[in-house]
Amino acid sequence: MVTWKRNCSSCCLLSYRSDHDETRKLNCSDRIMWKYSPGSDPVLRIYPVNLGDEGNYTCEITNSEGNFRFISSLTVIVPPTVTLTHDQSRVAACQASVGKPAADISWIPASNHSTEEEVHHPNGTVTRVSYLGWVNRTFPTVTCLVTHPATNQTLLIALT
Protein backbone atom coordinates (compact mmCIF):
# COMPACT_ATOMS: atom_id res chain seq x y z
CA MET A 1 0.00 0.00 0.00
CA VAL A 2 1.23 3.48 -0.91
CA THR A 3 -0.43 6.69 0.30
CA TRP A 4 0.42 10.33 -0.45
CA LYS A 5 -1.21 13.02 1.65
CA ARG A 6 -0.77 16.67 2.28
CA ASN A 7 -0.41 17.61 5.92
CA CYS A 8 -3.66 19.48 6.48
CA SER A 9 -7.13 18.43 7.59
CA SER A 10 -9.08 18.48 4.31
CA CYS A 11 -6.27 18.09 1.80
CA CYS A 12 -5.73 15.56 -0.93
CA LEU A 13 -5.19 11.87 -0.22
CA LEU A 14 -3.93 9.64 -3.03
CA SER A 15 -3.51 5.91 -2.40
CA TYR A 16 -2.72 2.68 -4.17
CA ARG A 17 -3.37 -0.83 -2.90
CA SER A 18 -1.28 -3.33 -4.83
CA ASP A 19 -3.05 -6.52 -3.71
CA HIS A 20 -6.26 -5.25 -5.36
CA ASP A 21 -4.53 -3.06 -8.00
CA GLU A 22 -6.77 -0.25 -6.78
CA THR A 23 -6.18 3.50 -6.66
CA ARG A 24 -8.19 6.07 -4.72
CA LYS A 25 -8.33 9.88 -4.71
CA LEU A 26 -9.96 11.91 -1.96
CA ASN A 27 -10.19 15.73 -2.15
CA CYS A 28 -7.65 15.83 -4.99
CA SER A 29 -7.86 18.12 -8.00
CA ASP A 30 -7.19 16.80 -11.50
CA ARG A 31 -3.73 18.38 -11.26
CA ILE A 32 -2.65 15.83 -8.63
CA MET A 33 -1.98 12.32 -9.89
CA TRP A 34 0.50 9.49 -10.08
CA LYS A 35 3.44 10.37 -12.31
CA TYR A 36 3.89 6.76 -13.42
CA SER A 37 2.26 3.48 -12.48
CA PRO A 38 1.87 3.53 -8.67
CA GLY A 39 2.63 -0.19 -8.51
CA SER A 40 6.12 0.19 -9.94
CA ASP A 41 7.02 3.84 -9.17
CA PRO A 42 4.70 5.67 -6.75
CA VAL A 43 5.84 9.22 -7.58
CA LEU A 44 3.40 12.06 -6.93
CA ARG A 45 2.83 14.53 -9.79
CA ILE A 46 1.31 18.01 -9.38
CA TYR A 47 0.89 19.77 -12.72
CA PRO A 48 0.61 22.62 -13.19
CA VAL A 49 1.76 23.50 -9.70
CA ASN A 50 0.46 26.69 -8.07
CA LEU A 51 1.12 28.65 -4.90
CA GLY A 52 -1.70 26.89 -3.05
CA ASP A 53 0.17 23.58 -3.43
CA GLU A 54 2.97 24.66 -1.09
CA GLY A 55 3.33 22.60 2.03
CA ASN A 56 4.49 19.28 3.42
CA TYR A 57 3.55 16.01 1.72
CA THR A 58 3.85 12.61 3.37
CA CYS A 59 4.35 9.33 1.54
CA GLU A 60 3.53 6.22 3.56
CA ILE A 61 4.48 2.80 2.21
CA THR A 62 3.40 -0.45 3.81
CA ASN A 63 4.74 -3.77 2.59
CA SER A 64 6.09 -7.05 3.90
CA GLU A 65 9.29 -5.27 4.97
CA GLY A 66 7.38 -2.91 7.29
CA ASN A 67 5.97 0.61 7.35
CA PHE A 68 7.90 3.53 5.89
CA ARG A 69 7.18 7.25 6.00
CA PHE A 70 8.82 10.01 3.97
CA ILE A 71 8.06 13.71 4.23
CA SER A 72 8.72 16.13 1.37
CA SER A 73 8.38 19.88 1.53
CA LEU A 74 7.15 21.69 -1.61
CA THR A 75 8.13 25.31 -2.10
CA VAL A 76 6.79 27.06 -5.20
CA ILE A 77 9.06 29.61 -6.88
CA VAL A 78 7.41 32.25 -9.09
CA PRO A 79 9.54 34.22 -11.59
CA PRO A 80 8.83 37.95 -11.53
CA THR A 81 7.66 40.04 -14.47
CA VAL A 82 10.39 42.61 -15.07
CA THR A 83 9.98 46.11 -16.54
CA LEU A 84 12.35 49.05 -16.89
CA THR A 85 11.03 52.56 -17.55
CA HIS A 86 12.13 56.16 -17.06
CA ASP A 87 10.43 59.54 -16.80
CA GLN A 88 11.26 63.06 -18.05
CA SER A 89 13.41 63.83 -15.00
CA ARG A 90 15.74 60.92 -15.84
CA VAL A 91 14.57 58.67 -13.03
CA ALA A 92 14.73 55.03 -14.05
CA ALA A 93 12.38 52.52 -12.42
CA CYS A 94 13.18 48.81 -12.52
CA GLN A 95 10.27 46.69 -11.33
CA ALA A 96 10.20 42.97 -10.58
CA SER A 97 6.49 42.18 -10.11
CA VAL A 98 4.84 39.31 -8.20
CA GLY A 99 7.89 37.09 -7.74
CA LYS A 100 8.43 34.52 -5.03
CA PRO A 101 10.80 35.00 -3.36
CA ALA A 102 11.46 38.71 -3.91
CA ALA A 103 13.95 39.49 -6.67
CA ASP A 104 17.18 41.38 -6.08
CA ILE A 105 17.67 44.50 -8.23
CA SER A 106 20.99 46.18 -8.95
CA TRP A 107 22.20 48.81 -11.40
CA ILE A 108 25.07 49.06 -13.86
CA PRO A 109 26.95 51.33 -13.49
CA ALA A 110 26.62 50.80 -9.75
CA SER A 111 25.08 53.62 -7.78
CA ASN A 112 24.42 54.36 -4.14
CA HIS A 113 21.68 56.80 -5.17
CA SER A 114 18.96 54.21 -5.77
CA THR A 115 15.93 53.66 -3.55
CA GLU A 116 13.69 50.62 -3.25
CA GLU A 117 10.07 49.92 -2.45
CA GLU A 118 8.56 46.54 -1.72
CA VAL A 119 4.95 45.35 -1.70
CA HIS A 120 4.03 41.99 -0.14
CA HIS A 121 0.93 40.46 -1.74
CA PRO A 122 -1.54 38.20 0.14
CA ASN A 123 -0.59 35.17 -2.00
CA GLY A 124 3.04 35.28 -0.81
CA THR A 125 4.50 37.01 -3.86
CA VAL A 126 6.48 40.25 -3.70
CA THR A 127 6.80 43.25 -6.02
CA ARG A 128 10.06 45.15 -5.68
CA VAL A 129 10.82 48.47 -7.43
CA SER A 130 14.19 50.19 -7.53
CA TYR A 131 14.42 53.84 -8.57
CA LEU A 132 17.61 55.41 -9.87
CA GLY A 133 18.03 59.15 -10.46
CA TRP A 134 20.56 59.48 -13.24
CA VAL A 135 21.89 62.94 -14.07
CA ASN A 136 25.42 62.08 -15.19
CA ARG A 137 25.45 62.43 -18.97
CA THR A 138 28.74 60.54 -19.17
CA PHE A 139 26.65 57.38 -19.08
CA PRO A 140 23.59 57.87 -21.32
CA THR A 141 22.28 54.39 -20.53
CA VAL A 142 21.74 52.35 -17.40
CA THR A 143 21.28 48.64 -16.99
CA CYS A 144 18.95 47.02 -14.52
CA LEU A 145 20.05 43.57 -13.33
CA VAL A 146 17.32 41.43 -11.76
CA THR A 147 18.46 38.31 -9.92
CA HIS A 148 15.97 35.62 -8.92
CA PRO A 149 16.17 31.83 -8.35
CA ALA A 150 13.83 31.21 -11.30
CA THR A 151 15.39 33.66 -13.77
CA ASN A 152 18.07 36.31 -14.21
CA GLN A 153 17.25 39.24 -16.47
CA THR A 154 19.23 42.22 -17.66
CA LEU A 155 17.42 45.23 -19.14
CA LEU A 156 19.09 48.26 -20.73
CA ILE A 157 17.50 51.69 -21.14
CA ALA A 158 18.73 54.93 -22.69
CA LEU A 159 17.97 57.97 -20.56
CA THR A 160 18.31 60.55 -23.33
JSON list of C-alpha atoms in Angstrom, two decimals:
[
{"chain": "A", "resi": 1, "resn": "MET", "atom": "CA", "xyz": [0.00, 0.00, 0.00]},
{"chain": "A", "resi": 2, "resn": "VAL", "atom": "CA", "xyz": [1.23, 3.48, -0.91]},
{"chain": "A", "resi": 3, "resn": "THR", "atom": "CA", "xyz": [-0.43, 6.69, 0.30]},
{"chain": "A", "resi": 4, "resn": "TRP", "atom": "CA", "xyz": [0.42, 10.33, -0.45]},
{"chain": "A", "resi": 5, "resn": "LYS", "atom": "CA", "xyz": [-1.21, 13.02, 1.65]},
{"chain": "A", "resi": 6, "resn": "ARG", "atom": "CA", "xyz": [-0.77, 16.67, 2.28]},
{"chain": "A", "resi": 7, "resn": "ASN", "atom": "CA", "xyz": [-0.41, 17.61, 5.92]},
{"chain": "A", "resi": 8, "resn": "CYS", "atom": "CA", "xyz": [-3.66, 19.48, 6.48]},
{"chain": "A", "resi": 9, "resn": "SER", "atom": "CA", "xyz": [-7.13, 18.43, 7.59]},
{"chain": "A", "resi": 10, "resn": "SER", "atom": "CA", "xyz": [-9.08, 18.48, 4.31]},
{"chain": "A", "resi": 11, "resn": "CYS", "atom": "CA", "xyz": [-6.27, 18.09, 1.80]},
{"chain": "A", "resi": 12, "resn": "CYS", "atom": "CA", "xyz": [-5.73, 15.56, -0.93]},
{"chain": "A", "resi": 13, "resn": "LEU", "atom": "CA", "xyz": [-5.19, 11.87, -0.22]},
{"chain": "A", "resi": 14, "resn": "LEU", "atom": "CA", "xyz": [-3.93, 9.64, -3.03]},
{"chain": "A", "resi": 15, "resn": "SER", "atom": "CA", "xyz": [-3.51, 5.91, -2.40]},
{"chain": "A", "resi": 16, "resn": "TYR", "atom": "CA", "xyz": [-2.72, 2.68, -4.17]},
{"chain": "A", "resi": 17, "resn": "ARG", "atom": "CA", "xyz": [-3.37, -0.83, -2.90]},
{"chain": "A", "resi": 18, "resn": "SER", "atom": "CA", "xyz": [-1.28, -3.33, -4.83]},
{"chain": "A", "resi": 19, "resn": "ASP", "atom": "CA", "xyz": [-3.05, -6.52, -3.71]},
{"chain": "A", "resi": 20, "resn": "HIS", "atom": "CA", "xyz": [-6.26, -5.25, -5.36]},
{"chain": "A", "resi": 21, "resn": "ASP", "atom": "CA", "xyz": [-4.53, -3.06, -8.00]},
{"chain": "A", "resi": 22, "resn": "GLU", "atom": "CA", "xyz": [-6.77, -0.25, -6.78]},
{"chain": "A", "resi": 23, "resn": "THR", "atom": "CA", "xyz": [-6.18, 3.50, -6.66]},
{"chain": "A", "resi": 24, "resn": "ARG", "atom": "CA", "xyz": [-8.19, 6.07, -4.72]},
{"chain": "A", "resi": 25, "resn": "LYS", "atom": "CA", "xyz": [-8.33, 9.88, -4.71]},
{"chain": "A", "resi": 26, "resn": "LEU", "atom": "CA", "xyz": [-9.96, 11.91, -1.96]},
{"chain": "A", "resi": 27, "resn": "ASN", "atom": "CA", "xyz": [-10.19, 15.73, -2.15]},
{"chain": "A", "resi": 28, "resn": "CYS", "atom": "CA", "xyz": [-7.65, 15.83, -4.99]},
{"chain": "A", "resi": 29, "resn": "SER", "atom": "CA", "xyz": [-7.86, 18.12, -8.00]},
{"chain": "A", "resi": 30, "resn": "ASP", "atom": "CA", "xyz": [-7.19, 16.80, -11.50]},
{"chain": "A", "resi": 31, "resn": "ARG", "atom": "CA", "xyz": [-3.73, 18.38, -11.26]},
{"chain": "A", "resi": 32, "resn": "ILE", "atom": "CA", "xyz": [-2.65, 15.83, -8.63]},
{"chain": "A", "resi": 33, "resn": "MET", "atom": "CA", "xyz": [-1.98, 12.32, -9.89]},
{"chain": "A", "resi": 34, "resn": "TRP", "atom": "CA", "xyz": [0.50, 9.49, -10.08]},
{"chain": "A", "resi": 35, "resn": "LYS", "atom": "CA", "xyz": [3.44, 10.37, -12.31]},
{"chain": "A", "resi": 36, "resn": "TYR", "atom": "CA", "xyz": [3.89, 6.76, -13.42]},
{"chain": "A", "resi": 37, "resn": "SER", "atom": "CA", "xyz": [2.26, 3.48, -12.48]},
{"chain": "A", "resi": 38, "resn": "PRO", "atom": "CA", "xyz": [1.87, 3.53, -8.67]},
{"chain": "A", "resi": 39, "resn": "GLY", "atom": "CA", "xyz": [2.63, -0.19, -8.51]},
{"chain": "A", "resi": 40, "resn": "SER", "atom": "CA", "xyz": [6.12, 0.19, -9.94]},
{"chain": "A", "resi": 41, "resn": "ASP", "atom": "CA", "xyz": [7.02, 3.84, -9.17]},
{"chain": "A", "resi": 42, "resn": "PRO", "atom": "CA", "xyz": [4.70, 5.67, -6.75]},
{"chain": "A", "resi": 43, "resn": "VAL", "atom": "CA", "xyz": [5.84, 9.22, -7.58]},
{"chain": "A", "resi": 44, "resn": "LEU", "atom": "CA", "xyz": [3.40, 12.06, -6.93]},
{"chain": "A", "resi": 45, "resn": "ARG", "atom": "CA", "xyz": [2.83, 14.53, -9.79]},
{"chain": "A", "resi": 46, "resn": "ILE", "atom": "CA", "xyz": [1.31, 18.01, -9.38]},
{"chain": "A", "resi": 47, "resn": "TYR", "atom": "CA", "xyz": [0.89, 19.77, -12.72]},
{"chain": "A", "resi": 48, "resn": "PRO", "atom": "CA", "xyz": [0.61, 22.62, -13.19]},
{"chain": "A", "resi": 49, "resn": "VAL", "atom": "CA", "xyz": [1.76, 23.50, -9.70]},
{"chain": "A", "resi": 50, "resn": "ASN", "atom": "CA", "xyz": [0.46, 26.69, -8.07]},
{"chain": "A", "resi": 51, "resn": "LEU", "atom": "CA", "xyz": [1.12, 28.65, -4.90]},
{"chain": "A", "resi": 52, "resn": "GLY", "atom": "CA", "xyz": [-1.70, 26.89, -3.05]},
{"chain": "A", "resi": 53, "resn": "ASP", "atom": "CA", "xyz": [0.17, 23.58, -3.43]},
{"chain": "A", "resi": 54, "resn": "GLU", "atom": "CA", "xyz": [2.97, 24.66, -1.09]},
{"chain": "A", "resi": 55, "resn": "GLY", "atom": "CA", "xyz": [3.33, 22.60, 2.03]},
{"chain": "A", "resi": 56, "resn": "ASN", "atom": "CA", "xyz": [4.49, 19.28, 3.42]},
{"chain": "A", "resi": 57, "resn": "TYR", "atom": "CA", "xyz": [3.55, 16.01, 1.72]},
{"chain": "A", "resi": 58, "resn": "THR", "atom": "CA", "xyz": [3.85, 12.61, 3.37]},
{"chain": "A", "resi": 59, "resn": "CYS", "atom": "CA", "xyz": [4.35, 9.33, 1.54]},
{"chain": "A", "resi": 60, "resn": "GLU", "atom": "CA", "xyz": [3.53, 6.22, 3.56]},
{"chain": "A", "resi": 61, "resn": "ILE", "atom": "CA", "xyz": [4.48, 2.80, 2.21]},
{"chain": "A", "resi": 62, "resn": "THR", "atom": "CA", "xyz": [3.40, -0.45, 3.81]},
{"chain": "A", "resi": 63, "resn": "ASN", "atom": "CA", "xyz": [4.74, -3.77, 2.59]},
{"chain": "A", "resi": 64, "resn": "SER", "atom": "CA", "xyz": [6.09, -7.05, 3.90]},
{"chain": "A", "resi": 65, "resn": "GLU", "atom": "CA", "xyz": [9.29, -5.27, 4.97]},
{"chain": "A", "resi": 66, "resn": "GLY", "atom": "CA", "xyz": [7.38, -2.91, 7.29]},
{"chain": "A", "resi": 67, "resn": "ASN", "atom": "CA", "xyz": [5.97, 0.61, 7.35]},
{"chain": "A", "resi": 68, "resn": "PHE", "atom": "CA", "xyz": [7.90, 3.53, 5.89]},
{"chain": "A", "resi": 69, "resn": "ARG", "atom": "CA", "xyz": [7.18, 7.25, 6.00]},
{"chain": "A", "resi": 70, "resn": "PHE", "atom": "CA", "xyz": [8.82, 10.01, 3.97]},
{"chain": "A", "resi": 71, "resn": "ILE", "atom": "CA", "xyz": [8.06, 13.71, 4.23]},
{"chain": "A", "resi": 72, "resn": "SER", "atom": "CA", "xyz": [8.72, 16.13, 1.37]},
{"chain": "A", "resi": 73, "resn": "SER", "atom": "CA", "xyz": [8.38, 19.88, 1.53]},
{"chain": "A", "resi": 74, "resn": "LEU", "atom": "CA", "xyz": [7.15, 21.69, -1.61]},
{"chain": "A", "resi": 75, "resn": "THR", "atom": "CA", "xyz": [8.13, 25.31, -2.10]},
{"chain": "A", "resi": 76, "resn": "VAL", "atom": "CA", "xyz": [6.79, 27.06, -5.20]},
{"chain": "A", "resi": 77, "resn": "ILE", "atom": "CA", "xyz": [9.06, 29.61, -6.88]},
{"chain": "A", "resi": 78, "resn": "VAL", "atom": "CA", "xyz": [7.41, 32.25, -9.09]},
{"chain": "A", "resi": 79, "resn": "PRO", "atom": "CA", "xyz": [9.54, 34.22, -11.59]},
{"chain": "A", "resi": 80, "resn": "PRO", "atom": "CA", "xyz": [8.83, 37.95, -11.53]},
{"chain": "A", "resi": 81, "resn": "THR", "atom": "CA", "xyz": [7.66, 40.04, -14.47]},
{"chain": "A", "resi": 82, "resn": "VAL", "atom": "CA", "xyz": [10.39, 42.61, -15.07]},
{"chain": "A", "resi": 83, "resn": "THR", "atom": "CA", "xyz": [9.98, 46.11, -16.54]},
{"chain": "A", "resi": 84, "resn": "LEU", "atom": "CA", "xyz": [12.35, 49.05, -16.89]},
{"chain": "A", "resi": 85, "resn": "THR", "atom": "CA", "xyz": [11.03, 52.56, -17.55]},
{"chain": "A", "resi": 86, "resn": "HIS", "atom": "CA", "xyz": [12.13, 56.16, -17.06]},
{"chain": "A", "resi": 87, "resn": "ASP", "atom": "CA", "xyz": [10.43, 59.54, -16.80]},
{"chain": "A", "resi": 88, "resn": "GLN", "atom": "CA", "xyz": [11.26, 63.06, -18.05]},
{"chain": "A", "resi": 89, "resn": "SER", "atom": "CA", "xyz": [13.41, 63.83, -15.00]},
{"chain": "A", "resi": 90, "resn": "ARG", "atom": "CA", "xyz": [15.74, 60.92, -15.84]},
{"chain": "A", "resi": 91, "resn": "VAL", "atom": "CA", "xyz": [14.57, 58.67, -13.03]},
{"chain": "A", "resi": 92, "resn": "ALA", "atom": "CA", "xyz": [14.73, 55.03, -14.05]},
{"chain": "A", "resi": 93, "resn": "ALA", "atom": "CA", "xyz": [12.38, 52.52, -12.42]},
{"chain": "A", "resi": 94, "resn": "CYS", "atom": "CA", "xyz": [13.18, 48.81, -12.52]},
{"chain": "A", "resi": 95, "resn": "GLN", "atom": "CA", "xyz": [10.27, 46.69, -11.33]},
{"chain": "A", "resi": 96, "resn": "ALA", "atom": "CA", "xyz": [10.20, 42.97, -10.58]},
{"chain": "A", "resi": 97, "resn": "SER", "atom": "CA", "xyz": [6.49, 42.18, -10.11]},
{"chain": "A", "resi": 98, "resn": "VAL", "atom": "CA", "xyz": [4.84, 39.31, -8.20]},
{"chain": "A", "resi": 99, "resn": "GLY", "atom": "CA", "xyz": [7.89, 37.09, -7.74]},
{"chain": "A", "resi": 100, "resn": "LYS", "atom": "CA", "xyz": [8.43, 34.52, -5.03]},
{"chain": "A", "resi": 101, "resn": "PRO", "atom": "CA", "xyz": [10.80, 35.00, -3.36]},
{"chain": "A", "resi": 102, "resn": "ALA", "atom": "CA", "xyz": [11.46, 38.71, -3.91]},
{"chain": "A", "resi": 103, "resn": "ALA", "atom": "CA", "xyz": [13.95, 39.49, -6.67]},
{"chain": "A", "resi": 104, "resn": "ASP", "atom": "CA", "xyz": [17.18, 41.38, -6.08]},
{"chain": "A", "resi": 105, "resn": "ILE", "atom": "CA", "xyz": [17.67, 44.50, -8.23]},
{"chain": "A", "resi": 106, "resn": "SER", "atom": "CA", "xyz": [20.99, 46.18, -8.95]},
{"chain": "A", "resi": 107, "resn": "TRP", "atom": "CA", "xyz": [22.20, 48.81, -11.40]},
{"chain": "A", "resi": 108, "resn": "ILE", "atom": "CA", "xyz": [25.07, 49.06, -13.86]},
{"chain": "A", "resi": 109, "resn": "PRO", "atom": "CA", "xyz": [26.95, 51.33, -13.49]},
{"chain": "A", "resi": 110, "resn": "ALA", "atom": "CA", "xyz": [26.62, 50.80, -9.75]},
{"chain": "A", "resi": 111, "resn": "SER", "atom": "CA", "xyz": [25.08, 53.62, -7.78]},
{"chain": "A", "resi": 112, "resn": "ASN", "atom": "CA", "xyz": [24.42, 54.36, -4.14]},
{"chain": "A", "resi": 113, "resn": "HIS", "atom": "CA", "xyz": [21.68, 56.80, -5.17]},
{"chain": "A", "resi": 114, "resn": "SER", "atom": "CA", "xyz": [18.96, 54.21, -5.77]},
{"chain": "A", "resi": 115, "resn": "THR", "atom": "CA", "xyz": [15.93, 53.66, -3.55]},
{"chain": "A", "resi": 116, "resn": "GLU", "atom": "CA", "xyz": [13.69, 50.62, -3.25]},
{"chain": "A", "resi": 117, "resn": "GLU", "atom": "CA", "xyz": [10.07, 49.92, -2.45]},
{"chain": "A", "resi": 118, "resn": "GLU", "atom": "CA", "xyz": [8.56, 46.54, -1.72]},
{"chain": "A", "resi": 119, "resn": "VAL", "atom": "CA", "xyz": [4.95, 45.35, -1.70]},
{"chain": "A", "resi": 120, "resn": "HIS", "atom": "CA", "xyz": [4.03, 41.99, -0.14]},
{"chain": "A", "resi": 121, "resn": "HIS", "atom": "CA", "xyz": [0.93, 40.46, -1.74]},
{"chain": "A", "resi": 122, "resn": "PRO", "atom": "CA", "xyz": [-1.54, 38.20, 0.14]},
{"chain": "A", "resi": 123, "resn": "ASN", "atom": "CA", "xyz": [-0.59, 35.17, -2.00]},
{"chain": "A", "resi": 124, "resn": "GLY", "atom": "CA", "xyz": [3.04, 35.28, -0.81]},
{"chain": "A", "resi": 125, "resn": "THR", "atom": "CA", "xyz": [4.50, 37.01, -3.86]},
{"chain": "A", "resi": 126, "resn": "VAL", "atom": "CA", "xyz": [6.48, 40.25, -3.70]},
{"chain": "A", "resi": 127, "resn": "THR", "atom": "CA", "xyz": [6.80, 43.25, -6.02]},
{"chain": "A", "resi": 128, "resn": "ARG", "atom": "CA", "xyz": [10.06, 45.15, -5.68]},
{"chain": "A", "resi": 129, "resn": "VAL", "atom": "CA", "xyz": [10.82, 48.47, -7.43]},
{"chain": "A", "resi": 130, "resn": "SER", "atom": "CA", "xyz": [14.19, 50.19, -7.53]},
{"chain": "A", "resi": 131, "resn": "TYR", "atom": "CA", "xyz": [14.42, 53.84, -8.57]},
{"chain": "A", "resi": 132, "resn": "LEU", "atom": "CA", "xyz": [17.61, 55.41, -9.87]},
{"chain": "A", "resi": 133, "resn": "GLY", "atom": "CA", "xyz": [18.03, 59.15, -10.46]},
{"chain": "A", "resi": 134, "resn": "TRP", "atom": "CA", "xyz": [20.56, 59.48, -13.24]},
{"chain": "A", "resi": 135, "resn": "VAL", "atom": "CA", "xyz": [21.89, 62.94, -14.07]},
{"chain": "A", "resi": 136, "resn": "ASN", "atom": "CA", "xyz": [25.42, 62.08, -15.19]},
{"chain": "A", "resi": 137, "resn": "ARG", "atom": "CA", "xyz": [25.45, 62.43, -18.97]},
{"chain": "A", "resi": 138, "resn": "THR", "atom": "CA", "xyz": [28.74, 60.54, -19.17]},
{"chain": "A", "resi": 139, "resn": "PHE", "atom": "CA", "xyz": [26.65, 57.38, -19.08]},
{"chain": "A", "resi": 140, "resn": "PRO", "atom": "CA", "xyz": [23.59, 57.87, -21.32]},
{"chain": "A", "resi": 141, "resn": "THR", "atom": "CA", "xyz": [22.28, 54.39, -20.53]},
{"chain": "A", "resi": 142, "resn": "VAL", "atom": "CA", "xyz": [21.74, 52.35, -17.40]},
{"chain": "A", "resi": 143, "resn": "THR", "atom": "CA", "xyz": [21.28, 48.64, -16.99]},
{"chain": "A", "resi": 144, "resn": "CYS", "atom": "CA", "xyz": [18.95, 47.02, -14.52]},
{"chain": "A", "resi": 145, "resn": "LEU", "atom": "CA", "xyz": [20.05, 43.57, -13.33]},
{"chain": "A", "resi": 146, "resn": "VAL", "atom": "CA", "xyz": [17.32, 41.43, -11.76]},
{"chain": "A", "resi": 147, "resn": "THR", "atom": "CA", "xyz": [18.46, 38.31, -9.92]},
{"chain": "A", "resi": 148, "resn": "HIS", "atom": "CA", "xyz": [15.97, 35.62, -8.92]},
{"chain": "A", "resi": 149, "resn": "PRO", "atom": "CA", "xyz": [16.17, 31.83, -8.35]},
{"chain": "A", "resi": 150, "resn": "ALA", "atom": "CA", "xyz": [13.83, 31.21, -11.30]},
{"chain": "A", "resi": 151, "resn": "THR", "atom": "CA", "xyz": [15.39, 33.66, -13.77]},
{"chain": "A", "resi": 152, "resn": "ASN", "atom": "CA", "xyz": [18.07, 36.31, -14.21]},
{"chain": "A", "resi": 153, "resn": "GLN", "atom": "CA", "xyz": [17.25, 39.24, -16.47]},
{"chain": "A", "resi": 154, "resn": "THR", "atom": "CA", "xyz": [19.23, 42.22, -17.66]},
{"chain": "A", "resi": 155, "resn": "LEU", "atom": "CA", "xyz": [17.42, 45.23, -19.14]},
{"chain": "A", "resi": 156, "resn": "LEU", "atom": "CA", "xyz": [19.09, 48.26, -20.73]},
{"chain": "A", "resi": 157, "resn": "ILE", "atom": "CA", "xyz": [17.50, 51.69, -21.14]},
{"chain": "A", "resi": 158, "resn": "ALA", "atom": "CA", "xyz": [18.73, 54.93, -22.69]},
{"chain": "A", "resi": 159, "resn": "LEU", "atom": "CA", "xyz": [17.97, 57.97, -20.56]},
{"chain": "A", "resi": 160, "resn": "THR", "atom": "CA", "xyz": [18.31, 60.55, -23.33]}
]
